[in-house]
XYZ file of C-alpha atoms in Angstrom:
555
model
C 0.000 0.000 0.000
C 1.238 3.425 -0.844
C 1.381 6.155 1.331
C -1.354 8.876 1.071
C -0.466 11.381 -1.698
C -1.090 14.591 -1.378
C -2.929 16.374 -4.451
C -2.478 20.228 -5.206
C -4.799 22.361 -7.601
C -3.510 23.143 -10.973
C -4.100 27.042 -11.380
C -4.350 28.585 -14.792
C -1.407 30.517 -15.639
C -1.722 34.140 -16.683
C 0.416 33.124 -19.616
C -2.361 31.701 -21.565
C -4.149 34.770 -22.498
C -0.602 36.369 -23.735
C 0.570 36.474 -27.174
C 4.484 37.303 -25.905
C 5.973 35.133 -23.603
C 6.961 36.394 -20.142
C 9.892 37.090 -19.322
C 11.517 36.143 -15.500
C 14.811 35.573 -14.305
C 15.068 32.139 -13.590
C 12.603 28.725 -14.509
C 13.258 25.639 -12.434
C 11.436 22.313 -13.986
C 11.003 19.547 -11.249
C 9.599 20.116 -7.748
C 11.410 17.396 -5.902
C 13.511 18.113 -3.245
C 16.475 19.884 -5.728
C 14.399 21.884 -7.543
C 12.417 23.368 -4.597
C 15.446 23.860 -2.677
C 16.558 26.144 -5.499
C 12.847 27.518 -5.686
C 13.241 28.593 -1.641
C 16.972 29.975 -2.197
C 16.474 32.010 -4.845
C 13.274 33.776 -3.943
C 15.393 34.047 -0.027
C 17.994 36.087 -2.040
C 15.117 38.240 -3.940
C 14.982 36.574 -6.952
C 11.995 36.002 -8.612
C 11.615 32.200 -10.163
C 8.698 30.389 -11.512
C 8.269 26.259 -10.479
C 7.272 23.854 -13.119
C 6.044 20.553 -12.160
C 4.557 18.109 -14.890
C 2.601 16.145 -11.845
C 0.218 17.480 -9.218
C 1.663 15.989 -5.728
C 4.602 15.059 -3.993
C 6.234 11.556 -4.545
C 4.864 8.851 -3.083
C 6.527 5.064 -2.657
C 10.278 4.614 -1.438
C 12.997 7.029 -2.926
C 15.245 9.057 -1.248
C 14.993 8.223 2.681
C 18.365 9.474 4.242
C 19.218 12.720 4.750
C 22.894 14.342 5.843
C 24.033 16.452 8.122
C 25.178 18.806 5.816
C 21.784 18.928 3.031
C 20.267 20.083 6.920
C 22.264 22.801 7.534
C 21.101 23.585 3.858
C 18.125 23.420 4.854
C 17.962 25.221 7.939
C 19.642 28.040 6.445
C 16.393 28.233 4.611
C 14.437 28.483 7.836
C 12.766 24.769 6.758
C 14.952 21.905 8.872
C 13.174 22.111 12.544
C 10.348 20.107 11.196
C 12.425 17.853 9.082
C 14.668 16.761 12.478
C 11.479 16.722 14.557
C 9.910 14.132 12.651
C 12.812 12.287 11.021
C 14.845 9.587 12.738
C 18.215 10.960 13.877
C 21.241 7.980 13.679
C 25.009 8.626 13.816
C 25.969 4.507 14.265
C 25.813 2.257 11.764
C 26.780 -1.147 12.332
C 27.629 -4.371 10.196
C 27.317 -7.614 10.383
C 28.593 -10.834 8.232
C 27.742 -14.402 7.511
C 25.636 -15.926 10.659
C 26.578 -14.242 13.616
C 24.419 -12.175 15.750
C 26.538 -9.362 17.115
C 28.303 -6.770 14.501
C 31.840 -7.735 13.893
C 32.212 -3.403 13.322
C 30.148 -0.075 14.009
C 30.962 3.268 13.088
C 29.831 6.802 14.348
C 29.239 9.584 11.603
C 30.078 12.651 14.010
C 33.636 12.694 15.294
C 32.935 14.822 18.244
C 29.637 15.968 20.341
C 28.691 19.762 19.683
C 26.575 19.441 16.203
C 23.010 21.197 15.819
C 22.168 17.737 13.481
C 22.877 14.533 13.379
C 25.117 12.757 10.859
C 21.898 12.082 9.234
C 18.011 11.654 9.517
C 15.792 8.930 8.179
C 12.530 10.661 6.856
C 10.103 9.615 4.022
C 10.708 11.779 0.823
C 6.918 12.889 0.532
C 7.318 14.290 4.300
C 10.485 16.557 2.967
C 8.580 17.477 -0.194
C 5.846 18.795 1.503
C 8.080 20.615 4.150
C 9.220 22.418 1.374
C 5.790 23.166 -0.588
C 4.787 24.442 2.583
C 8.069 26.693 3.546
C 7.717 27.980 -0.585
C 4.102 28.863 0.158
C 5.853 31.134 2.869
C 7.414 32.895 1.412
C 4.839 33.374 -1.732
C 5.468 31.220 -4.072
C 4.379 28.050 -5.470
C 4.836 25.287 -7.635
C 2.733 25.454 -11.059
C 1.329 21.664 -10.795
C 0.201 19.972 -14.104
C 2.871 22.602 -16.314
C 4.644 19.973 -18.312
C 7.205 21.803 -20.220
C 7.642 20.605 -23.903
C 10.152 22.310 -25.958
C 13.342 24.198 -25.055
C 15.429 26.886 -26.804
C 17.942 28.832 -26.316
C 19.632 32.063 -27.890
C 22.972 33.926 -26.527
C 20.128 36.230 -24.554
C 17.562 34.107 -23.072
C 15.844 30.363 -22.993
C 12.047 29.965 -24.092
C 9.946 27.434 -23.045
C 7.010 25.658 -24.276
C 4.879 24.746 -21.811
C 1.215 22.473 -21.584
C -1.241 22.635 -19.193
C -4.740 21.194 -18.959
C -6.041 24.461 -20.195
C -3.827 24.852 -23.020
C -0.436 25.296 -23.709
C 1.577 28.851 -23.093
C 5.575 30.206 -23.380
C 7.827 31.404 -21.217
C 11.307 33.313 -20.829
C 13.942 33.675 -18.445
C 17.750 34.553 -18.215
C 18.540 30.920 -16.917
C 16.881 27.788 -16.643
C 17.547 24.954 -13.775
C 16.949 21.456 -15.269
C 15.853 19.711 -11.921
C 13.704 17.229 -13.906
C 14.799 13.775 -12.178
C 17.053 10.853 -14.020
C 14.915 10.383 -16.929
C 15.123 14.169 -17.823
C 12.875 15.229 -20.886
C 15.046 18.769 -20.843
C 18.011 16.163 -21.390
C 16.466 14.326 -23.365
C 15.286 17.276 -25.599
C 18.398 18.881 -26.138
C 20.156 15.549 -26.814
C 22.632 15.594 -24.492
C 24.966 11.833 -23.990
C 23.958 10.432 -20.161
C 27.053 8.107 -20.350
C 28.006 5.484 -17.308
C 27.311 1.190 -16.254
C 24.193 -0.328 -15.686
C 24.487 -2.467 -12.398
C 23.784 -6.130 -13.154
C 22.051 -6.662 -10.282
C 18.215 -6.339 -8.624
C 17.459 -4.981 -5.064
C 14.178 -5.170 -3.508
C 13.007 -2.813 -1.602
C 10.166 -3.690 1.791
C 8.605 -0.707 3.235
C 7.164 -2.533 6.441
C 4.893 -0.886 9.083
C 5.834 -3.153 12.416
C 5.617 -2.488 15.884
C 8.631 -3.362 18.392
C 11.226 -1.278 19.620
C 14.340 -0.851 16.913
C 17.606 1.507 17.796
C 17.994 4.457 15.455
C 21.016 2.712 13.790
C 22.012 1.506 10.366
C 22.036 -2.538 10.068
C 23.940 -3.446 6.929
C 24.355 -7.600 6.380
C 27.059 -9.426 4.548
C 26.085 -12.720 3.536
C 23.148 -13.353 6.316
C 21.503 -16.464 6.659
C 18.231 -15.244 5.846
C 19.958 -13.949 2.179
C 22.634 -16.029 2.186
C 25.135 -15.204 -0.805
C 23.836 -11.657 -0.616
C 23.649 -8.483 1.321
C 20.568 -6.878 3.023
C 19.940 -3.557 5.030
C 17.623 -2.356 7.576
C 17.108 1.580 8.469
C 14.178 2.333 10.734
C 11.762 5.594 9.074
C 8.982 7.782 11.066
C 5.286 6.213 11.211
C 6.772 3.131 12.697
C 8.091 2.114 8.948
C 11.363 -0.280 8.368
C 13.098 -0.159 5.232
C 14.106 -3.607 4.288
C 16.365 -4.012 1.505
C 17.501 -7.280 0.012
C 19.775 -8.389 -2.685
C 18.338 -10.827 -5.227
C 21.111 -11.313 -7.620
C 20.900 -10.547 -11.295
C 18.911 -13.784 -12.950
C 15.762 -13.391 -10.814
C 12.207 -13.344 -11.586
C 10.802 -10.109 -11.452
C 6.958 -11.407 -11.301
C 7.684 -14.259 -8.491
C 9.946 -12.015 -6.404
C 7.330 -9.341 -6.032
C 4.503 -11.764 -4.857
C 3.188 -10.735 -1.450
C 3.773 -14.612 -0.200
C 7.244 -14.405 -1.349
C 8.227 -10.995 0.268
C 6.524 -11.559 3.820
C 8.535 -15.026 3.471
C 11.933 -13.046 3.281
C 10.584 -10.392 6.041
C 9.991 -13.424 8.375
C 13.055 -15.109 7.879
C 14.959 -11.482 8.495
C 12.580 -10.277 11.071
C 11.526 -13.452 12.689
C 8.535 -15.831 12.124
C 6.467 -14.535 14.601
C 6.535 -11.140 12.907
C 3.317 -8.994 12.578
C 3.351 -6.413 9.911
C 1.793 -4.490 6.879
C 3.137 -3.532 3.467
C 3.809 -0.120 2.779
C 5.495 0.033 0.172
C 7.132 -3.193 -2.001
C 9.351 -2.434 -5.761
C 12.645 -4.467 -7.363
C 14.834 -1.488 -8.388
C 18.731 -2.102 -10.327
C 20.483 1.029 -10.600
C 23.323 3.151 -12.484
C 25.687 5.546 -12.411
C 25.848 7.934 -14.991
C 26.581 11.755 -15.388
C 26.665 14.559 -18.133
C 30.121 15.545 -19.319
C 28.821 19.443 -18.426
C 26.409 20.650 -16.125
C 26.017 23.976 -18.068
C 24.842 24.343 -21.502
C 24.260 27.687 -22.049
C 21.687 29.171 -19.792
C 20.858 25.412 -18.849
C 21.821 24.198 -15.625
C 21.075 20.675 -15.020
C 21.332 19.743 -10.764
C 20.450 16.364 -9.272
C 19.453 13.159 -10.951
C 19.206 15.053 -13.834
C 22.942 15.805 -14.131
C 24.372 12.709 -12.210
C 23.295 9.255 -11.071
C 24.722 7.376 -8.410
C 23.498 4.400 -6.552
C 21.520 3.774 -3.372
C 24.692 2.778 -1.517
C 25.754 6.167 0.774
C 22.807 8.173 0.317
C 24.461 10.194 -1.927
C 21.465 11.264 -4.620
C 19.045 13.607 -2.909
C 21.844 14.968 -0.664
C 23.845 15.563 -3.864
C 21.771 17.043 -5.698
C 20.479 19.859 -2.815
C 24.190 20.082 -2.415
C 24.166 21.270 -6.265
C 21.572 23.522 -5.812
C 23.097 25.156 -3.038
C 26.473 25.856 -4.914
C 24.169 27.407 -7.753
C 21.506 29.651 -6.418
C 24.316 32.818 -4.587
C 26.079 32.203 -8.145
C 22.860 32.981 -10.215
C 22.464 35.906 -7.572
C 25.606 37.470 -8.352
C 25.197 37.356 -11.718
C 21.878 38.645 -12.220
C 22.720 41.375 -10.391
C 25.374 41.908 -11.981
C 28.139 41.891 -9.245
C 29.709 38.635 -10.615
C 30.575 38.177 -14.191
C 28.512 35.090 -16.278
C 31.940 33.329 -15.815
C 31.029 32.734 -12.303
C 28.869 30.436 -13.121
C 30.939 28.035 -14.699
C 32.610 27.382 -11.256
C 29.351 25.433 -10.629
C 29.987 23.367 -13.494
C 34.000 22.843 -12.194
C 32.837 22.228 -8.330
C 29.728 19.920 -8.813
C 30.714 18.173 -12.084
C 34.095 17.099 -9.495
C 31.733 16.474 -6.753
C 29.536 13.953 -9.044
C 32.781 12.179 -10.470
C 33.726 11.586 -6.224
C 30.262 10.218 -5.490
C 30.297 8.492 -8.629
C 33.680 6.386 -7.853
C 32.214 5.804 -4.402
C 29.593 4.246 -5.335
C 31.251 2.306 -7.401
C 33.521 1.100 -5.412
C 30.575 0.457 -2.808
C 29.002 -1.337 -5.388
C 31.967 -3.654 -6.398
C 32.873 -4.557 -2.850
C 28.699 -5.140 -1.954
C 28.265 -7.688 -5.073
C 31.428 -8.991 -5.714
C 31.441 -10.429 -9.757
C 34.426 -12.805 -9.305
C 35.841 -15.233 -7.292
C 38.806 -13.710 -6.597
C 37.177 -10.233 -5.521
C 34.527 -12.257 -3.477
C 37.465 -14.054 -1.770
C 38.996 -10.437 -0.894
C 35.923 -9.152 0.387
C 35.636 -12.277 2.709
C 38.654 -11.680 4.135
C 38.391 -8.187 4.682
C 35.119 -9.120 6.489
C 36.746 -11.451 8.504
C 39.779 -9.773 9.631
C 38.170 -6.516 10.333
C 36.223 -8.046 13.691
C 39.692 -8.064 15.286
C 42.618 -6.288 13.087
C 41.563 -2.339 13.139
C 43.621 -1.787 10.021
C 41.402 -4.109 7.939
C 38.047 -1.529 8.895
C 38.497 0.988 6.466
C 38.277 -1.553 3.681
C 35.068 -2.736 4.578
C 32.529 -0.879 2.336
C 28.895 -0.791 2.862
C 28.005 2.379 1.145
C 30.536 5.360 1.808
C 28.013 7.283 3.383
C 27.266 11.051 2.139
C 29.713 13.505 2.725
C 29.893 17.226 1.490
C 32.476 17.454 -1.002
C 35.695 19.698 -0.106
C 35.894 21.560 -3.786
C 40.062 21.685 -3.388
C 40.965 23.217 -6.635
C 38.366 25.189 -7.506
C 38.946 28.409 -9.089
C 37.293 30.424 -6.312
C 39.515 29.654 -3.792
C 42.466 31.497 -2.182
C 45.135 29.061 -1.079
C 46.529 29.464 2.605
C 49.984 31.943 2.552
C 50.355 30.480 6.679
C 50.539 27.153 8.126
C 46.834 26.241 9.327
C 46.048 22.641 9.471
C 43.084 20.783 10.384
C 40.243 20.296 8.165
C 38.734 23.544 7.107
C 40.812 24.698 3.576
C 39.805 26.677 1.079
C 36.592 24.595 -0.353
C 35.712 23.022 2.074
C 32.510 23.455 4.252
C 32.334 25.816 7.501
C 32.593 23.875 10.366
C 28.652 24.734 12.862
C 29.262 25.129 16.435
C 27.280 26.627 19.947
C 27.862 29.826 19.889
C 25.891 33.028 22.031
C 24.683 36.076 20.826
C 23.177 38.788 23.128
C 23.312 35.999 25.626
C 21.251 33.982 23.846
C 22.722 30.427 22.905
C 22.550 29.081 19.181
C 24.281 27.614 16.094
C 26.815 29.144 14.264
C 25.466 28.184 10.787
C 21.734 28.803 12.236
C 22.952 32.430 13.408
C 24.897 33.498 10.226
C 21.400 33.880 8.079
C 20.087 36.361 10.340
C 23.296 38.306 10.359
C 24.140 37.856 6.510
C 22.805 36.632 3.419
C 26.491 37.392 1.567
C 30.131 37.051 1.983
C 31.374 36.940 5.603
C 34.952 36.764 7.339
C 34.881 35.121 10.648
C 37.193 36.942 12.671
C 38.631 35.009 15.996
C 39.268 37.504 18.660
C 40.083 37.604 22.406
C 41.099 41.805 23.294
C 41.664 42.959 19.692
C 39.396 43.626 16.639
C 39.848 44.921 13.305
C 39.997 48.673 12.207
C 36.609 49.926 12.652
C 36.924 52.065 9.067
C 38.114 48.305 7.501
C 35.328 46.875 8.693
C 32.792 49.711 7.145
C 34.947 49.469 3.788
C 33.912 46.012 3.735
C 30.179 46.399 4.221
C 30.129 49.029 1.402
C 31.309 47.536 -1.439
C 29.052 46.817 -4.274
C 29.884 43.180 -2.786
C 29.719 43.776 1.355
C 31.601 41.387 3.299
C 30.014 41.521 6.581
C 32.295 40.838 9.715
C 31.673 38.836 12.396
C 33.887 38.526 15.692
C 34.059 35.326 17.687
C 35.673 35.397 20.788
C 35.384 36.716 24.698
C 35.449 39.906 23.037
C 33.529 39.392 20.003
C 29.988 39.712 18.977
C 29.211 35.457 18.839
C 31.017 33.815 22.158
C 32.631 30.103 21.497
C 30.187 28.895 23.845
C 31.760 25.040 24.473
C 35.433 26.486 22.504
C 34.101 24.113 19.520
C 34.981 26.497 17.075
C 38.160 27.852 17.747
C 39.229 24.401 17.562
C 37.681 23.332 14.360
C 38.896 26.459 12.990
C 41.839 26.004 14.503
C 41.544 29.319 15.529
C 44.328 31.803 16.637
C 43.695 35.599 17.956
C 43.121 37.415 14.962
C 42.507 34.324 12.500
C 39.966 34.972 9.893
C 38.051 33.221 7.288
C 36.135 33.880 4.831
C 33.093 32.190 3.903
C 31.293 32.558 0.339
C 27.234 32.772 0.830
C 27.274 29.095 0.298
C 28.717 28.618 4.042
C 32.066 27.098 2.015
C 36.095 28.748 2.822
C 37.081 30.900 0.178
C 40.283 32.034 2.403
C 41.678 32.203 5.509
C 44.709 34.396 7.201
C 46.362 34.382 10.551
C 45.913 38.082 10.442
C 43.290 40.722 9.398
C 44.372 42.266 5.577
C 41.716 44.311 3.952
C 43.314 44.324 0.431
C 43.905 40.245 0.665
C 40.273 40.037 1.934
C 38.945 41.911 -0.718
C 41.017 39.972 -3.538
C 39.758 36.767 -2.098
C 36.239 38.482 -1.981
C 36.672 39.335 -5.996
C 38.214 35.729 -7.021
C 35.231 33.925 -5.415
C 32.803 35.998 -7.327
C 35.409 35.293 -10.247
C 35.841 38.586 -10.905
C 39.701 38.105 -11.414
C 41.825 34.694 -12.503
C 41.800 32.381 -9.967
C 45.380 31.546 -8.366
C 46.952 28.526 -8.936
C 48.848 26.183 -6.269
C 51.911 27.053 -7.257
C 51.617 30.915 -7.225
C 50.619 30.745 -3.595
C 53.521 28.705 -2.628
């Protein structure tokens, strides 16, 4: 049984009575979870975007079920992540087992320290995080156009046109730049005849969305070999609604038709679960999977983010957090541009950073995928051992591969960074993602990444202090550029106190280090000491307003 979907009404667009197409900045086509996270971003940063959706409702069925720490902090800097934690399932551990025995021969915690505002990740249905988002777009006065079903695409050196149908007819739009969030079987793709190139997967999954009641820890269960689907692996993450996921590995020769019998399915459920089991279907499909990318993300003035511009498999949650990850790297670029603070080089940086970020998750899940369903004897017989060592030889753990699970990617050698002229350390470089931490403002405790919204939607520099600050006609320079970069003082002295000193040591934090953060919340540079001119150079190279600096200049 499928879980309730929730219908919206298709309005008629003003469009239809037109004879000249509108004209708005941006179009995004696809209201999943990419495409509306652009929607909320963009309208956030004052730009107006129209929503295309060729369906009426969320999704419905199992998709995307895991959500990361870091497509959170996304999310909550768009006011829309409260509800998401409150109702998802927060894990950090995930723990595997092999062959018959009972107890996990290896665990694994997702957060390296205590002092995070989210977990490494949440379990929560993706027609829940959908309709978060509907409802946080309806905030702030927008909304999807449901049953618009866009048809034909062009482009010129100016604009992109659209031809869109409706129930009521069939109308055209324009805009400056269009985001192709349209899912893995893209008709915008499609339409403009672009190469999806990658592997199939010769293999079949099935997927068991089980309402039960009992008692299960907020964990990921991951099986090697189990007895109850032996010669295969199987995985168990607990949802909201008291719903397990239940997924089992049938090997590539199956039968679709028997496999998906109700008999057949409660019989692997029992023999996983117990015989004694009671529960209902919720949801029941046999899925195989790619991996498979476009060569460019950008093709003129369209973007393609998510499934629509990379495909990954199931293994490490790396889709849906991907692809809001994408989204987020593209809406301060579009910004800039449109206002006309950036130059339209800018926004092939997205294409650089995500198109890198896709090829990492891609060879993850690769290798995920190779060590899950070994093809060979001899790679079988080196997963085995692996297995088996790793219960008692530490250095055989980081072999074992269940899924790399989703991790932001740290964007080394993009051309919008400043490399480091001191000796830092630690984990924070240039491209990489600001590290969140407790912080107090006003005397009021909060988040670092949850304060920095309210205080700026730009560029920042995130200036460590104890007794000393920077020049107070510096600091006014910065805010009045045609590009402000607002500064904010940490410290006993500062305007945000460390609270639990979590930050000065993820920052690795000295009086009178700084770093600057682009509006995406990633390091574009960091100093030991307060410069105005370097600040503003690194300001003007991530906005790729001058050439970017290479390696081997900065050393």
């Amino acid at each position: 049984m499928a879980p309730p979907r929730i219908t919206y009404p298709f309005v008629r667009p003003p469009e239809l009575t037109s004879d000249t197409p509108a004209h708005v900045p941006v179009i995004i086509v696809g209201a999943g979870p990419v495409g509306l996270t652009a929607a909320i971003d963009l309208i956030n940063r004052g730009v107006s975007v129209v929503l295309l959706d060729d369906d009426d409702t969320v999704s419905f069925g199992s998709r995307a079920v895991c959500y990361a720490k870091r497509t959170l902090e996304i999310w909550d800097r768009m006011d829309c992540a409260d509800q998401m934690l409150e109702k998802g399932v927060r894990w950090n551990i995930g723990r595997i087992f092999f062959d018959d025995a009972k107890d996990p021969f290896y665990s694994f915690n997702l957060l390296d320290e205590e002092g995070y505002k989210f977990p490494g990740f949440i379990n929560l249905q993706q027609y829940y995080v959908e309709e978060y988002l509907v409802n946080r777009l309806a905030d702030a006065g927008a909304t999807p156009r449901w049953k618009n079903k866009v048809v034909d695409v062009q482009q010129d050196d100016e604009k992109v046109t659209v031809t869109i149908e409706t129930p009521a007819g069939s109308y055209q739009l324009s805009c400056d730049y269009l985001i192709a969030a349209d899912g893995c079987r893209s008709p915008i793709r499609d339409k403009m005849g672009l190469p999806f190139e990658g592997q199939v997967f010769e293999d079949h999954f099935l997927i068991a969305d089980i309402k039960i009641t009992g008692d299960f820890p907020s964990e990921r269960w991951f099986w090697f070999d189990p007895p109850f689907n032996r010669g295969h692996s199987s995985l168990l993450h607990v949802q909201p609604d008291g719903i397990c996921r239940l997924d089992f590995q049938l090997g590539w020769n199956i039968d679709r038709e028997a496999e998906l019998k109700p008999e057949r399915i409660a019989e692997r459920v029992r023999a996983m679960m117990g015989q004694d089991v009671d529960f209902e279907f919720e949801w029941c499909s046999i899925y195989t999977f790619q991996c498979r990318r476009l060569d460019e993300f950008k093709h003129g003035r369209v973007i393609f983010a998510g499934d629509s511009a990379h495909l990954v498999s199931p293994f490490g949650a790396r889709g849906a957090n991907g692809g809001v990850q994408d989204a987020d790297n593209l809406t301060w670029k579009l910004k800039a541009v449109l206002d006309g603070i950036a130059p339209t080089r800018l926004l092939e940086s997205y294409n650089h950073e995500r198109l890198e970020a896709a090829k990492e998750n891609i060879l993850n899940s690769t290798r995920a995928t190779d060590f899950i369903t070994p093809k060979s004897t001899v790679s079988r017989t080196f997963r085995d051992a692996v297995l088996t060592l790793a219960e008692h030889c530490p250095f055989a753990r980081p072999f074992v591969n269940s899924g790399r699970l989703s991790v932001p990617a740290i964007h080394r050698i993009s051309p919008l960074n400043t490399p480091d002229t001191a000796v830092f350390g630690g984990k924070l470089v240039p491209g990489a993602v600001a590290a969140d931490g407790r912080v107090s403002l006003n005397g009021q405790e909060d988040w670092l990444l949850t304060i920095l919204p309210k205080l700026t939607s730009g560029f920042c520099l995130l200036y460590f202090t104890e007794n000393s600050a920077p020049n107070t006609l510096d600091i006014e320079a910065l805010g009045q550029d045609d590009a402000p970069v607002d500064v904010i003082t940490i410290g006993s002295s500062g305007r945000l106190t460390d609270v639990a000193g979590h930050l000065t040591r993820r920052y690795n934090a000295e009086p009178e280090t700084c770093y600057l953060l682009r509006p995406d919340h990633l390091v574009a540079a960091r100093w030991r000491q307060f410069d105005l001119n370097a600040i503003r150079e690194a300001r003007d190279r991530a906005l790729a307003r001058i050439a970017p600096i290479s390696i081997e200049e900065a050393a």
